PDB file of C-alpha atoms in Angstrom:
ATOM      1  CA  UNK L  45     265.168 129.442  67.751  1.00  0.00           C
ATOM      2  CA  UNK L  46     264.949 127.050  65.142  1.00  0.00           C
ATOM      3  CA  UNK L  47     268.920 125.521  65.079  1.00  0.00           C
ATOM      4  CA  UNK L  48     269.377 124.322  60.774  1.00  0.00           C
ATOM      5  CA  UNK L  49     272.583 122.509  60.576  1.00  0.00           C
ATOM      6  CA  UNK L  50     274.003 123.224  57.453  1.00  0.00           C
ATOM      7  CA  UNK L  51     276.923 120.195  56.609  1.00  0.00           C
ATOM      8  CA  UNK L  52     280.373 122.297  55.188  1.00  0.00           C
ATOM      9  CA  UNK L  53     280.454 121.672  50.853  1.00  0.00           C
ATOM     10  CA  UNK L  54     284.081 121.491  50.568  1.00  0.00           C
ATOM     11  CA  UNK L  55     284.455 120.636  46.626  1.00  0.00           C
ATOM     12  CA  UNK L  56     287.207 120.795  43.698  1.00  0.00           C
ATOM     13  CA  UNK L  57     286.140 120.410  40.033  1.00  0.00           C
ATOM     14  CA  UNK L  58     289.763 120.081  38.127  1.00  0.00           C
ATOM     15  CA  UNK L  59     288.300 120.030  34.918  1.00  0.00           C
ATOM     16  CA  UNK L  60     286.927 123.714  35.242  1.00  0.00           C
ATOM     17  CA  UNK L  61     289.313 124.605  37.713  1.00  0.00           C
ATOM     18  CA  UNK L  62     286.691 125.568  40.498  1.00  0.00           C
ATOM     19  CA  UNK L  63     286.510 125.087  43.857  1.00  0.00           C
ATOM     20  CA  UNK L  64     283.725 126.429  46.659  1.00  0.00           C
ATOM     21  CA  UNK L  65     283.982 126.466  50.735  1.00  0.00           C
ATOM     22  CA  UNK L  66     280.591 126.958  52.445  1.00  0.00           C
ATOM     23  CA  UNK L  67     280.752 128.398  56.006  1.00  0.00           C
ATOM     24  CA  UNK L  68     277.553 128.247  58.193  1.00  0.00           C
ATOM     25  CA  UNK L  69     276.958 129.135  61.987  1.00  0.00           C
ATOM     26  CA  UNK L  70     274.612 129.315  63.663  1.00  0.00           C
ATOM     27  CA  UNK L  71     274.120 128.758  68.096  1.00  0.00           C
ATOM     28  CA  UNK L  72     270.614 128.670  70.007  1.00  0.00           C
ATOM     29  CA  UNK L  73     269.594 127.475  73.435  1.00  0.00           C
ATOM     30  CA  UNK L  74     269.541 123.775  73.985  1.00  0.00           C
ATOM     31  CA  UNK L  75     266.112 123.548  74.821  1.00  0.00           C
ATOM     32  CA  UNK L  76     263.139 125.935  73.080  1.00  0.00           C
ATOM     33  CA  UNK L  77     261.695 126.737  76.137  1.00  0.00           C
ATOM     34  CA  UNK L  78     264.855 128.394  77.630  1.00  0.00           C
ATOM     35  CA  UNK L  79     265.534 131.885  78.287  1.00  0.00           C
ATOM     36  CA  UNK L  80     266.224 133.756  74.746  1.00  0.00           C
ATOM     37  CA  UNK L  81     269.167 135.500  74.314  1.00  0.00           C
ATOM     38  CA  UNK L  82     267.371 139.103  73.272  1.00  0.00           C
ATOM     39  CA  UNK L  83     269.986 141.571  71.774  1.00  0.00           C
ATOM     40  CA  UNK L  84     272.740 139.755  69.421  1.00  0.00           C
ATOM     41  CA  UNK L  85     275.897 141.430  68.193  1.00  0.00           C
ATOM     42  CA  UNK L  86     278.278 139.579  66.437  1.00  0.00           C
ATOM     43  CA  UNK L  87     281.585 139.618  64.234  1.00  0.00           C
ATOM     44  CA  UNK L  88     283.267 137.111  62.004  1.00  0.00           C
ATOM     45  CA  UNK L  89     287.001 137.212  60.571  1.00  0.00           C
ATOM     46  CA  UNK L  90     287.556 134.891  58.294  1.00  0.00           C
ATOM     47  CA  UNK L  91     291.357 134.379  57.500  1.00  0.00           C
ATOM     48  CA  UNK L  92     292.248 132.751  54.720  1.00  0.00           C
ATOM     49  CA  UNK L  93     296.079 132.242  54.453  1.00  0.00           C
ATOM     50  CA  UNK L  94     298.310 129.825  52.361  1.00  0.00           C
ATOM     51  CA  UNK L  95     299.089 126.961  55.249  1.00  0.00           C
ATOM     52  CA  UNK L  96     295.698 127.845  57.764  1.00  0.00           C
ATOM     53  CA  UNK L  97     292.332 129.436  57.646  1.00  0.00           C
ATOM     54  CA  UNK L  98     291.304 130.743  60.582  1.00  0.00           C
ATOM     55  CA  UNK L  99     287.847 131.802  62.170  1.00  0.00           C
ATOM     56  CA  UNK L 100     286.923 134.289  64.670  1.00  0.00           C
ATOM     57  CA  UNK L 101     283.390 134.370  66.027  1.00  0.00           C
ATOM     58  CA  UNK L 102     282.956 137.106  68.649  1.00  0.00           C
ATOM     59  CA  UNK L 103     279.630 137.024  70.393  1.00  0.00           C
ATOM     60  CA  UNK L 104     277.677 139.290  73.098  1.00  0.00           C
ATOM     61  CA  UNK L 105     274.487 138.551  74.231  1.00  0.00           C
ATOM     62  CA  UNK L 106     272.909 140.528  77.116  1.00  0.00           C
ATOM     63  CA  UNK L 107     271.346 137.435  78.291  1.00  0.00           C
ATOM     64  CA  UNK L 108     271.546 134.088  77.978  1.00  0.00           C
ATOM     65  CA  UNK L 109     269.883 130.717  78.837  1.00  0.00           C
ATOM     66  CA  UNK L 110     272.240 127.899  80.980  1.00  0.00           C
ATOM     67  CA  UNK L 111     273.375 125.929  77.763  1.00  0.00           C
ATOM     68  CA  UNK L 112     273.512 127.522  74.963  1.00  0.00           C
ATOM     69  CA  UNK L 113     274.157 124.964  72.016  1.00  0.00           C
ATOM     70  CA  UNK L 114     276.870 125.881  68.524  1.00  0.00           C
ATOM     71  CA  UNK L 115     277.089 124.780  65.844  1.00  0.00           C
ATOM     72  CA  UNK L 116     279.397 125.107  62.893  1.00  0.00           C
ATOM     73  CA  UNK L 117     279.441 123.332  59.244  1.00  0.00           C
ATOM     74  CA  UNK L 118     283.168 122.565  60.169  1.00  0.00           C
ATOM     75  CA  UNK L 119     283.654 119.082  59.249  1.00  0.00           C
ATOM     76  CA  UNK L 120     285.381 118.269  63.209  1.00  0.00           C
ATOM     77  CA  UNK L 121     287.612 115.960  60.616  1.00  0.00           C
ATOM     78  CA  UNK L 122     289.496 118.858  59.118  1.00  0.00           C
ATOM     79  CA  UNK L 123     289.647 121.411  62.469  1.00  0.00           C
ATOM     80  CA  UNK L 124     293.650 121.364  63.599  1.00  0.00           C
ATOM     81  CA  UNK L 125     292.707 123.486  66.940  1.00  0.00           C
ATOM     82  CA  UNK L 126     289.484 125.147  68.850  1.00  0.00           C
ATOM     83  CA  UNK L 127     289.718 128.017  71.603  1.00  0.00           C
ATOM     84  CA  UNK L 128     286.499 129.169  73.193  1.00  0.00           C
ATOM     85  CA  UNK L 129     286.974 131.948  75.489  1.00  0.00           C
ATOM     86  CA  UNK L 130     284.125 134.628  77.260  1.00  0.00           C
ATOM     87  CA  UNK L 131     285.112 137.291  79.556  1.00  0.00           C
ATOM     88  CA  UNK L 132     283.778 137.168  82.769  1.00  0.00           C
ATOM     89  CA  UNK L 133     283.437 140.708  85.664  1.00  0.00           C
ATOM     90  CA  UNK L 134     286.356 141.484  86.155  1.00  0.00           C
ATOM     91  CA  UNK L 135     286.864 141.716  82.279  1.00  0.00           C
ATOM     92  CA  UNK L 136     289.243 139.235  81.802  1.00  0.00           C
ATOM     93  CA  UNK L 137     289.150 136.290  79.147  1.00  0.00           C
ATOM     94  CA  UNK L 138     288.908 132.571  80.373  1.00  0.00           C
ATOM     95  CA  UNK L 139     289.286 129.282  77.994  1.00  0.00           C
ATOM     96  CA  UNK L 140     287.116 126.902  78.031  1.00  0.00           C
ATOM     97  CA  UNK L 141     287.566 123.250  77.419  1.00  0.00           C
ATOM     98  CA  UNK L 142     285.129 121.733  75.191  1.00  0.00           C
ATOM     99  CA  UNK L 143     283.666 118.637  73.375  1.00  0.00           C
ATOM    100  CA  UNK L 144     282.436 117.798  69.936  1.00  0.00           C
ATOM    101  CA  UNK L 145     279.150 116.460  69.328  1.00  0.00           C
ATOM    102  CA  UNK L 146     280.425 112.935  69.046  1.00  0.00           C
ATOM    103  CA  UNK L 147     276.547 112.334  67.092  1.00  0.00           C
ATOM    104  CA  UNK L 148     277.195 114.688  64.250  1.00  0.00           C
ATOM    105  CA  UNK L 149     280.132 115.123  61.747  1.00  0.00           C
ATOM    106  CA  UNK L 150     280.436 118.438  61.943  1.00  0.00           C
ATOM    107  CA  UNK L 151     281.795 120.770  64.733  1.00  0.00           C
ATOM    108  CA  UNK L 152     279.037 121.349  67.170  1.00  0.00           C
ATOM    109  CA  UNK L 153     279.564 121.498  71.200  1.00  0.00           C
ATOM    110  CA  UNK L 154     277.116 122.821  74.801  1.00  0.00           C
ATOM    111  CA  UNK L 155     277.921 125.478  76.520  1.00  0.00           C
ATOM    112  CA  UNK L 156     277.301 125.602  80.164  1.00  0.00           C
ATOM    113  CA  UNK L 157     276.742 130.159  80.014  1.00  0.00           C
ATOM    114  CA  UNK L 158     276.660 129.264  84.877  1.00  0.00           C
ATOM    115  CA  UNK L 159     278.905 132.009  86.277  1.00  0.00           C
ATOM    116  CA  UNK L 160     280.198 133.113  82.759  1.00  0.00           C
ATOM    117  CA  UNK L 161     278.128 136.874  83.259  1.00  0.00           C
ATOM    118  CA  UNK L 162     280.536 139.307  82.340  1.00  0.00           C
ATOM    119  CA  UNK L 163     279.302 142.953  83.448  1.00  0.00           C
ATOM    120  CA  UNK L 164     277.010 144.272  81.317  1.00  0.00           C
ATOM    121  CA  UNK L 165     276.069 139.691  79.538  1.00  0.00           C
ATOM    122  CA  UNK L 166     278.134 137.542  77.873  1.00  0.00           C
ATOM    123  CA  UNK L 167     281.066 137.630  75.886  1.00  0.00           C
ATOM    124  CA  UNK L 168     282.050 134.446  73.904  1.00  0.00           C
ATOM    125  CA  UNK L 169     285.439 134.179  71.181  1.00  0.00           C
ATOM    126  CA  UNK L 170     285.115 130.792  69.482  1.00  0.00           C
ATOM    127  CA  UNK L 171     287.898 130.938  67.214  1.00  0.00           C
ATOM    128  CA  UNK L 172     288.691 127.628  65.023  1.00  0.00           C
ATOM    129  CA  UNK L 173     291.978 126.498  62.721  1.00  0.00           C
ATOM    130  CA  UNK L 174     291.982 124.399  59.385  1.00  0.00           C
ATOM    131  CA  UNK L 175     294.727 123.746  57.005  1.00  0.00           C
ATOM    132  CA  UNK L 176     293.373 125.965  54.317  1.00  0.00           C
ATOM    133  CA  UNK L 177     294.270 122.854  51.749  1.00  0.00           C
ATOM    134  CA  UNK L 178     291.380 121.420  53.537  1.00  0.00           C
ATOM    135  CA  UNK L 179     289.193 123.637  51.802  1.00  0.00           C
ATOM    136  CA  UNK L 180     291.015 125.197  49.052  1.00  0.00           C
ATOM    137  CA  UNK L 181     293.767 124.330  46.270  1.00  0.00           C
ATOM    138  CA  UNK L 182     295.295 127.649  46.123  1.00  0.00           C
ATOM    139  CA  UNK L 183     296.881 127.959  42.625  1.00  0.00           C
ATOM    140  CA  UNK L 184     296.525 129.902  39.521  1.00  0.00           C
ATOM    141  CA  UNK L 185     294.493 130.411  37.318  1.00  0.00           C
ATOM    142  CA  UNK L 186     291.614 128.969  39.254  1.00  0.00           C
ATOM    143  CA  UNK L 187     288.734 130.727  40.756  1.00  0.00           C
ATOM    144  CA  UNK L 188     287.376 129.994  44.301  1.00  0.00           C
ATOM    145  CA  UNK L 189     284.459 130.739  46.202  1.00  0.00           C
ATOM    146  CA  UNK L 190     283.882 131.430  50.040  1.00  0.00           C
ATOM    147  CA  UNK L 191     279.635 131.537  50.939  1.00  0.00           C
ATOM    148  CA  UNK L 192     278.577 132.483  54.986  1.00  0.00           C
ATOM    149  CA  UNK L 193     275.536 131.786  55.835  1.00  0.00           C
ATOM    150  CA  UNK L 194     274.393 133.015  59.585  1.00  0.00           C
ATOM    151  CA  UNK L 195     271.740 130.559  60.626  1.00  0.00           C
ATOM    152  CA  UNK L 196     269.841 132.974  62.731  1.00  0.00           C
ATOM    153  CA  UNK L 197     267.380 134.834  62.355  1.00  0.00           C
ATOM    154  CA  UNK L 198     267.932 138.554  62.307  1.00  0.00           C
ATOM    155  CA  UNK L 199     265.730 141.127  64.526  1.00  0.00           C
ATOM    156  CA  UNK L 200     265.611 144.553  63.706  1.00  0.00           C
ATOM    157  CA  UNK L 201     268.321 145.583  66.780  1.00  0.00           C
ATOM    158  CA  UNK L 202     270.702 142.390  66.435  1.00  0.00           C
ATOM    159  CA  UNK L 203     273.543 143.526  64.663  1.00  0.00           C
ATOM    160  CA  UNK L 204     276.253 140.787  63.000  1.00  0.00           C
ATOM    161  CA  UNK L 205     279.551 141.794  60.297  1.00  0.00           C
ATOM    162  CA  UNK L 206     281.938 140.032  58.763  1.00  0.00           C
ATOM    163  CA  UNK L 207     285.532 140.983  58.256  1.00  0.00           C
ATOM    164  CA  UNK L 208     287.361 138.688  54.766  1.00  0.00           C
ATOM    165  CA  UNK L 209     290.728 138.644  54.065  1.00  0.00           C
ATOM    166  CA  UNK L 210     292.212 137.102  51.267  1.00  0.00           C
ATOM    167  CA  UNK L 211     295.293 135.487  50.418  1.00  0.00           C
ATOM    168  CA  UNK L 212     298.530 137.398  49.505  1.00  0.00           C
ATOM    169  CA  UNK L 213     298.382 137.083  45.636  1.00  0.00           C
ATOM    170  CA  UNK L 214     294.639 136.248  45.280  1.00  0.00           C
ATOM    171  CA  UNK L 215     292.107 139.110  44.087  1.00  0.00           C
ATOM    172  CA  UNK L 216     287.948 139.415  44.585  1.00  0.00           C
ATOM    173  CA  UNK L 217     286.723 139.772  41.082  1.00  0.00           C
ATOM    174  CA  UNK L 218     284.471 142.661  42.041  1.00  0.00           C
ATOM    175  CA  UNK L 219     286.702 144.735  44.403  1.00  0.00           C
ATOM    176  CA  UNK L 220     283.989 147.169  45.174  1.00  0.00           C
ATOM    177  CA  UNK L 221     284.335 147.490  49.074  1.00  0.00           C
ATOM    178  CA  UNK L 222     286.889 146.012  49.209  1.00  0.00           C
ATOM    179  CA  UNK L 223     290.547 147.741  50.569  1.00  0.00           C
ATOM    180  CA  UNK L 224     294.420 146.196  50.762  1.00  0.00           C
ATOM    181  CA  UNK L 225     296.155 145.841  53.469  1.00  0.00           C
ATOM    182  CA  UNK L 226     299.947 144.567  53.589  1.00  0.00           C
ATOM    183  CA  UNK L 227     299.083 143.405  49.865  1.00  0.00           C
ATOM    184  CA  UNK L 228     296.395 141.194  51.050  1.00  0.00           C
ATOM    185  CA  UNK L 229     291.873 142.110  49.819  1.00  0.00           C
ATOM    186  CA  UNK L 230     290.305 142.641  52.858  1.00  0.00           C
ATOM    187  CA  UNK L 231     286.644 143.566  53.302  1.00  0.00           C
ATOM    188  CA  UNK L 232     284.446 144.109  55.836  1.00  0.00           C
ATOM    189  CA  UNK L 233     280.044 144.747  56.057  1.00  0.00           C
ATOM    190  CA  UNK L 234     277.631 144.379  58.111  1.00  0.00           C
ATOM    191  CA  UNK L 235     275.475 141.108  57.548  1.00  0.00           C
ATOM    192  CA  UNK L 236     272.289 141.065  55.268  1.00  0.00           C
ATOM    193  CA  UNK L 237     269.115 140.871  58.101  1.00  0.00           C
ATOM    194  CA  UNK L 238     267.364 139.028  55.285  1.00  0.00           C
ATOM    195  CA  UNK L 239     269.368 136.371  53.971  1.00  0.00           C
ATOM    196  CA  UNK L 240     272.388 136.102  56.662  1.00  0.00           C
ATOM    197  CA  UNK L 241     274.886 135.626  54.187  1.00  0.00           C
ATOM    198  CA  UNK L 242     277.978 136.801  51.948  1.00  0.00           C
ATOM    199  CA  UNK L 243     279.383 135.339  48.932  1.00  0.00           C
ATOM    200  CA  UNK L 244     282.475 136.496  47.173  1.00  0.00           C
ATOM    201  CA  UNK L 245     284.816 134.669  44.398  1.00  0.00           C
ATOM    202  CA  UNK L 246     288.249 135.312  44.509  1.00  0.00           C
ATOM    203  CA  UNK L 247     291.205 134.208  41.920  1.00  0.00           C
ATOM    204  CA  UNK L 248     294.970 135.049  40.686  1.00  0.00           C
ATOM    205  CA  UNK L 249     293.669 135.493  37.512  1.00  0.00           C
ATOM    206  CA  UNK L 250     291.660 137.155  35.208  1.00  0.00           C
ATOM    207  CA  UNK L 251     291.248 133.679  32.417  1.00  0.00           C
ATOM    208  CA  UNK L 252     288.896 132.567  34.049  1.00  0.00           C
ATOM    209  CA  UNK L 253     285.812 132.227  31.786  1.00  0.00           C
ATOM    210  CA  UNK L 254     285.866 128.443  31.361  1.00  0.00           C
ATOM    211  CA  UNK L 255     285.287 128.034  35.394  1.00  0.00           C
ATOM    212  CA  UNK L 256     283.349 130.197  36.304  1.00  0.00           C
ATOM    213  CA  UNK L 257     280.074 128.916  34.701  1.00  0.00           C
ATOM    214  CA  UNK L 258     280.875 125.549  36.439  1.00  0.00           C
ATOM    215  CA  UNK L 259     281.802 127.590  39.971  1.00  0.00           C
ATOM    216  CA  UNK L 260     278.116 128.960  39.013  1.00  0.00           C
ATOM    217  CA  UNK L 261     276.509 125.548  38.532  1.00  0.00           C
ATOM    218  CA  UNK L 262     278.353 124.280  41.195  1.00  0.00           C
ATOM    219  CA  UNK L 263     277.189 127.085  43.839  1.00  0.00           C
ATOM    220  CA  UNK L 264     274.237 126.067  42.929  1.00  0.00           C
ATOM    221  CA  UNK L 265     274.310 122.338  43.331  1.00  0.00           C
ATOM    222  CA  UNK L 266     275.391 123.891  46.828  1.00  0.00           C
ATOM    223  CA  UNK L 267     272.198 125.281  47.581  1.00  0.00           C
ATOM    224  CA  UNK L 268     270.328 122.706  46.758  1.00  0.00           C
ATOM    225  CA  UNK L 269     271.954 120.341  48.674  1.00  0.00           C
ATOM    226  CA  UNK L 270     271.665 122.774  51.243  1.00  0.00           C
ATOM    227  CA  UNK L 271     267.627 122.982  50.765  1.00  0.00           C
ATOM    228  CA  UNK L 272     267.526 119.425  50.805  1.00  0.00           C
ATOM    229  CA  UNK L 273     269.367 119.655  54.285  1.00  0.00           C
ATOM    230  CA  UNK L 274     267.109 121.386  55.290  1.00  0.00           C
ATOM    231  CA  UNK L 275     263.949 119.260  54.543  1.00  0.00           C
ATOM    232  CA  UNK L 276     265.776 116.185  55.539  1.00  0.00           C
ATOM    233  CA  UNK L 277     265.808 118.129  59.466  1.00  0.00           C
ATOM    234  CA  UNK L 278     262.132 119.559  59.255  1.00  0.00           C
ATOM    235  CA  UNK L 279     261.257 116.451  59.063  1.00  0.00           C
ATOM    236  CA  UNK L 280     263.071 114.696  61.445  1.00  0.00           C
ATOM    237  CA  UNK L 281     261.386 117.372  64.027  1.00  0.00           C
ATOM    238  CA  UNK L 282     257.974 116.497  62.565  1.00  0.00           C
ATOM    239  CA  UNK L 283     258.939 112.526  63.535  1.00  0.00           C
ATOM    240  CA  UNK L 284     260.059 114.028  66.899  1.00  0.00           C
ATOM    241  CA  UNK L 285     257.389 115.443  67.599  1.00  0.00           C
ATOM    242  CA  UNK L 286     255.428 112.885  66.844  1.00  0.00           C
ATOM    243  CA  UNK L 287     256.997 110.859  68.846  1.00  0.00           C
ATOM    244  CA  UNK L 288     256.658 112.639  71.869  1.00  0.00           C
ATOM    245  CA  UNK L 289     252.667 112.807  71.802  1.00  0.00           C
ATOM    246  CA  UNK L 290     253.092 108.722  71.174  1.00  0.00           C
ATOM    247  CA  UNK L 291     255.472 109.007  73.765  1.00  0.00           C
ATOM    248  CA  UNK L 292     252.623 110.789  76.208  1.00  0.00           C
ATOM    249  CA  UNK L 293     250.101 109.120  75.757  1.00  0.00           C
ATOM    250  CA  UNK L 294     251.513 105.555  76.073  1.00  0.00           C
ATOM    251  CA  UNK L 295     252.436 107.053  79.291  1.00  0.00           C
ATOM    252  CA  UNK L 296     249.105 108.071  80.307  1.00  0.00           C
ATOM    253  CA  UNK L 297     248.062 104.413  79.405  1.00  0.00           C
ATOM    254  CA  UNK L 298     250.635 103.269  81.715  1.00  0.00           C
ATOM    255  CA  UNK L 299     249.502 105.480  84.433  1.00  0.00           C
ATOM    256  CA  UNK L 300     245.645 104.154  84.195  1.00  0.00           C
ATOM    257  CA  UNK L 301     247.374 100.598  83.943  1.00  0.00           C
ATOM    258  CA  UNK L 302     249.446 101.301  87.432  1.00  0.00           C
ATOM    259  CA  UNK L 303     246.090 103.185  89.026  1.00  0.00           C
ATOM    260  CA  UNK L 304     243.986 100.057  87.523  1.00  0.00           C
ATOM    261  CA  UNK L 305     246.167  97.584  89.526  1.00  0.00           C
ATOM    262  CA  UNK L 306     246.348  98.721  92.791  1.00  0.00           C
ATOM    263  CA  UNK L 307     242.971  99.397  93.015  1.00  0.00           C
ATOM    264  CA  UNK L 308     242.902  95.756  92.172  1.00  0.00           C
ATOM    265  CA  UNK L 309     245.021  95.159  94.843  1.00  0.00           C
ATOM    266  CA  UNK L 310     242.844  97.194  97.471  1.00  0.00           C
ATOM    267  CA  UNK L 311     239.896  95.332  96.966  1.00  0.00           C
ATOM    268  CA  UNK L 312     241.889  91.621  96.152  1.00  0.00           C
ATOM    269  CA  UNK L 313     243.258  92.645 100.474  1.00  0.00           C
ATOM    270  CA  UNK L 314     239.672  93.792 101.424  1.00  0.00           C
ATOM    271  CA  UNK L 315     238.247  90.561 100.000  1.00  0.00           C
ATOM    272  CA  UNK L 316     241.238  88.281 102.191  1.00  0.00           C
ATOM    273  CA  UNK L 317     239.981  90.428 105.339  1.00  0.00           C
ATOM    274  CA  UNK L 318     236.397  89.561 105.082  1.00  0.00           C
ATOM    275  CA  UNK L 319     236.974  85.957 104.161  1.00  0.00           C
ATOM    276  CA  UNK L 320     239.064  86.073 107.000  1.00  0.00           C
ATOM    277  CA  UNK L 321     236.667  87.674 109.542  1.00  0.00           C
ATOM    278  CA  UNK L 322     233.644  85.295 108.217  1.00  0.00           C
ATOM    279  CA  UNK L 323     235.311  82.281 108.888  1.00  0.00           C
ATOM    280  CA  UNK L 324     236.517  83.690 112.006  1.00  0.00           C
ATOM    281  CA  UNK L 325     232.623  84.725 112.148  1.00  0.00           C
ATOM    282  CA  UNK L 326     231.610  81.017 111.808  1.00  0.00           C
ATOM    283  CA  UNK L 327     233.710  78.992 114.210  1.00  0.00           C
ATOM    284  CA  UNK L 328     233.102  80.668 116.477  1.00  0.00           C
ATOM    285  CA  UNK L 329     229.309  80.280 116.458  1.00  0.00           C
ATOM    286  CA  UNK L 330     229.911  76.513 115.682  1.00  0.00           C
ATOM    287  CA  UNK L 331     231.883  75.956 118.725  1.00  0.00           C
ATOM    288  CA  UNK L 332     230.853  78.966 121.210  1.00  0.00           C
ATOM    289  CA  UNK L 333     226.735  77.450 120.967  1.00  0.00           C
ATOM    290  CA  UNK L 334     227.269  73.931 121.075  1.00  0.00           C
ATOM    291  CA  UNK L 335     228.769  74.816 124.245  1.00  0.00           C
ATOM    292  CA  UNK L 336     225.489  77.237 125.472  1.00  0.00           C
ATOM    293  CA  UNK L 337     223.212  75.131 124.908  1.00  0.00           C
ATOM    294  CA  UNK L 338     225.358  72.025 126.449  1.00  0.00           C
ATOM    295  CA  UNK L 339     225.466  74.511 129.684  1.00  0.00           C
ATOM    296  CA  UNK L 340     221.561  75.258 129.634  1.00  0.00           C
ATOM    297  CA  UNK L 341     220.788  71.527 129.429  1.00  0.00           C
ATOM    298  CA  UNK L 342     222.797  70.996 132.085  1.00  0.00           C
ATOM    299  CA  UNK L 343     221.501  73.717 134.125  1.00  0.00           C
ATOM    300  CA  UNK L 344     217.935  72.062 133.205  1.00  0.00           C
ATOM    301  CA  UNK L 345     218.939  68.403 133.927  1.00  0.00           C
ATOM    302  CA  UNK L 346     219.634  69.608 137.289  1.00  0.00           C
ATOM    303  CA  UNK L 347     216.519  71.588 137.522  1.00  0.00           C
ATOM    304  CA  UNK L 348     218.442  74.835 138.321  1.00  0.00           C
ATOM    305  CA  UNK L 349     216.192  76.378 135.509  1.00  0.00           C
ATOM    306  CA  UNK L 350     212.935  75.421 133.901  1.00  0.00           C
ATOM    307  CA  UNK L 351     212.026  74.142 130.957  1.00  0.00           C
ATOM    308  CA  UNK L 352     210.629  77.853 129.926  1.00  0.00           C
ATOM    309  CA  UNK L 353     213.570  79.288 131.052  1.00  0.00           C
ATOM    310  CA  UNK L 354     216.010  76.440 128.669  1.00  0.00           C
ATOM    311  CA  UNK L 355     214.615  77.682 125.790  1.00  0.00           C
ATOM    312  CA  UNK L 356     214.552  81.520 126.343  1.00  0.00           C
ATOM    313  CA  UNK L 357     217.908  80.807 127.694  1.00  0.00           C
ATOM    314  CA  UNK L 358     219.085  79.051 124.672  1.00  0.00           C
ATOM    315  CA  UNK L 359     217.264  81.804 122.538  1.00  0.00           C
ATOM    316  CA  UNK L 360     218.341  84.810 124.187  1.00  0.00           C
ATOM    317  CA  UNK L 361     222.529  83.553 124.636  1.00  0.00           C
ATOM    318  CA  UNK L 362     222.388  82.172 120.715  1.00  0.00           C
ATOM    319  CA  UNK L 363     221.926  86.314 119.981  1.00  0.00           C
ATOM    320  CA  UNK L 364     223.980  87.494 122.349  1.00  0.00           C
ATOM    321  CA  UNK L 365     226.999  85.483 121.222  1.00  0.00           C
ATOM    322  CA  UNK L 366     225.944  86.487 117.287  1.00  0.00           C
ATOM    323  CA  UNK L 367     225.953  89.493 118.632  1.00  0.00           C
ATOM    324  CA  UNK L 368     229.501  89.329 120.014  1.00  0.00           C
ATOM    325  CA  UNK L 369     231.021  87.656 117.275  1.00  0.00           C
ATOM    326  CA  UNK L 370     229.330  90.031 114.403  1.00  0.00           C
ATOM    327  CA  UNK L 371     231.045  92.483 116.423  1.00  0.00           C
ATOM    328  CA  UNK L 372     234.294  91.803 116.596  1.00  0.00           C
ATOM    329  CA  UNK L 373     234.512  89.877 113.057  1.00  0.00           C
ATOM    330  CA  UNK L 374     232.395  91.286 110.534  1.00  0.00           C
ATOM    331  CA  UNK L 375     232.082  94.872 110.874  1.00  0.00           C
TER     332      UNK L 375
END
């Protein structure tokens, strides 16, 4: 599953009095060849209050790879608190310490799932807390927008929903499907499997004619930026694949070169052995043949052997010495 990283885009247009916050979330195996998740069940709850905004993601997975990468578009710099928990086989919730990826500006981290499986699968809770002032200016006569993207592609058996609670005193432009609880508007709905997104506009004043068009334009700009970012990520992925192929080719060439070097070393050792043996063979002939001939000549001088026997003995002796030295040093 391809993991797309969308940056958190927080905009403020003072002249038009319109602000928007785009929040995206996804999780994926660290490596594409890892075990897939199977069915996904997820609930994202966003509570926007005057002081703090909390974002809670509850996830159930029947199966999971050993390493899961969780990624959100929220910049690390504005997060005041993060809590990651899992439910164990005893149905107890346990907190896990996490470290954000230092190579990216947004809140991304990896989680080792070993030993974290519950009775019927894996259950995780991810809580992020930010100061509301870092994403919105809650003031009258200002249009505010909230847009949510679930990057994971949902299958037919998957289920994802969202709960959004607006600050006290704020109301959606279109309150169809909303309910009021403790003087706050709350919306709950299933996330579309086709788009994986949710979008709403809210404010404190109905006098929004001057800012509505500006907000729509800003939202359009945000979506264009998201599309450009997606294209950039795809280009980077293609570059990585090209690098992998090139690296594999270089690895193959290095292996071939190592093989040639090993063969050359073996040939050098063989050549040295043959040269050394031939040197010993030559010196053996040089030393032993004169001694043999002198020995036979001495026998002839003392009339122990005849001239014919001397000739035959010299020939036979030379052949025997040659044969012995050949067997010892050449073969």
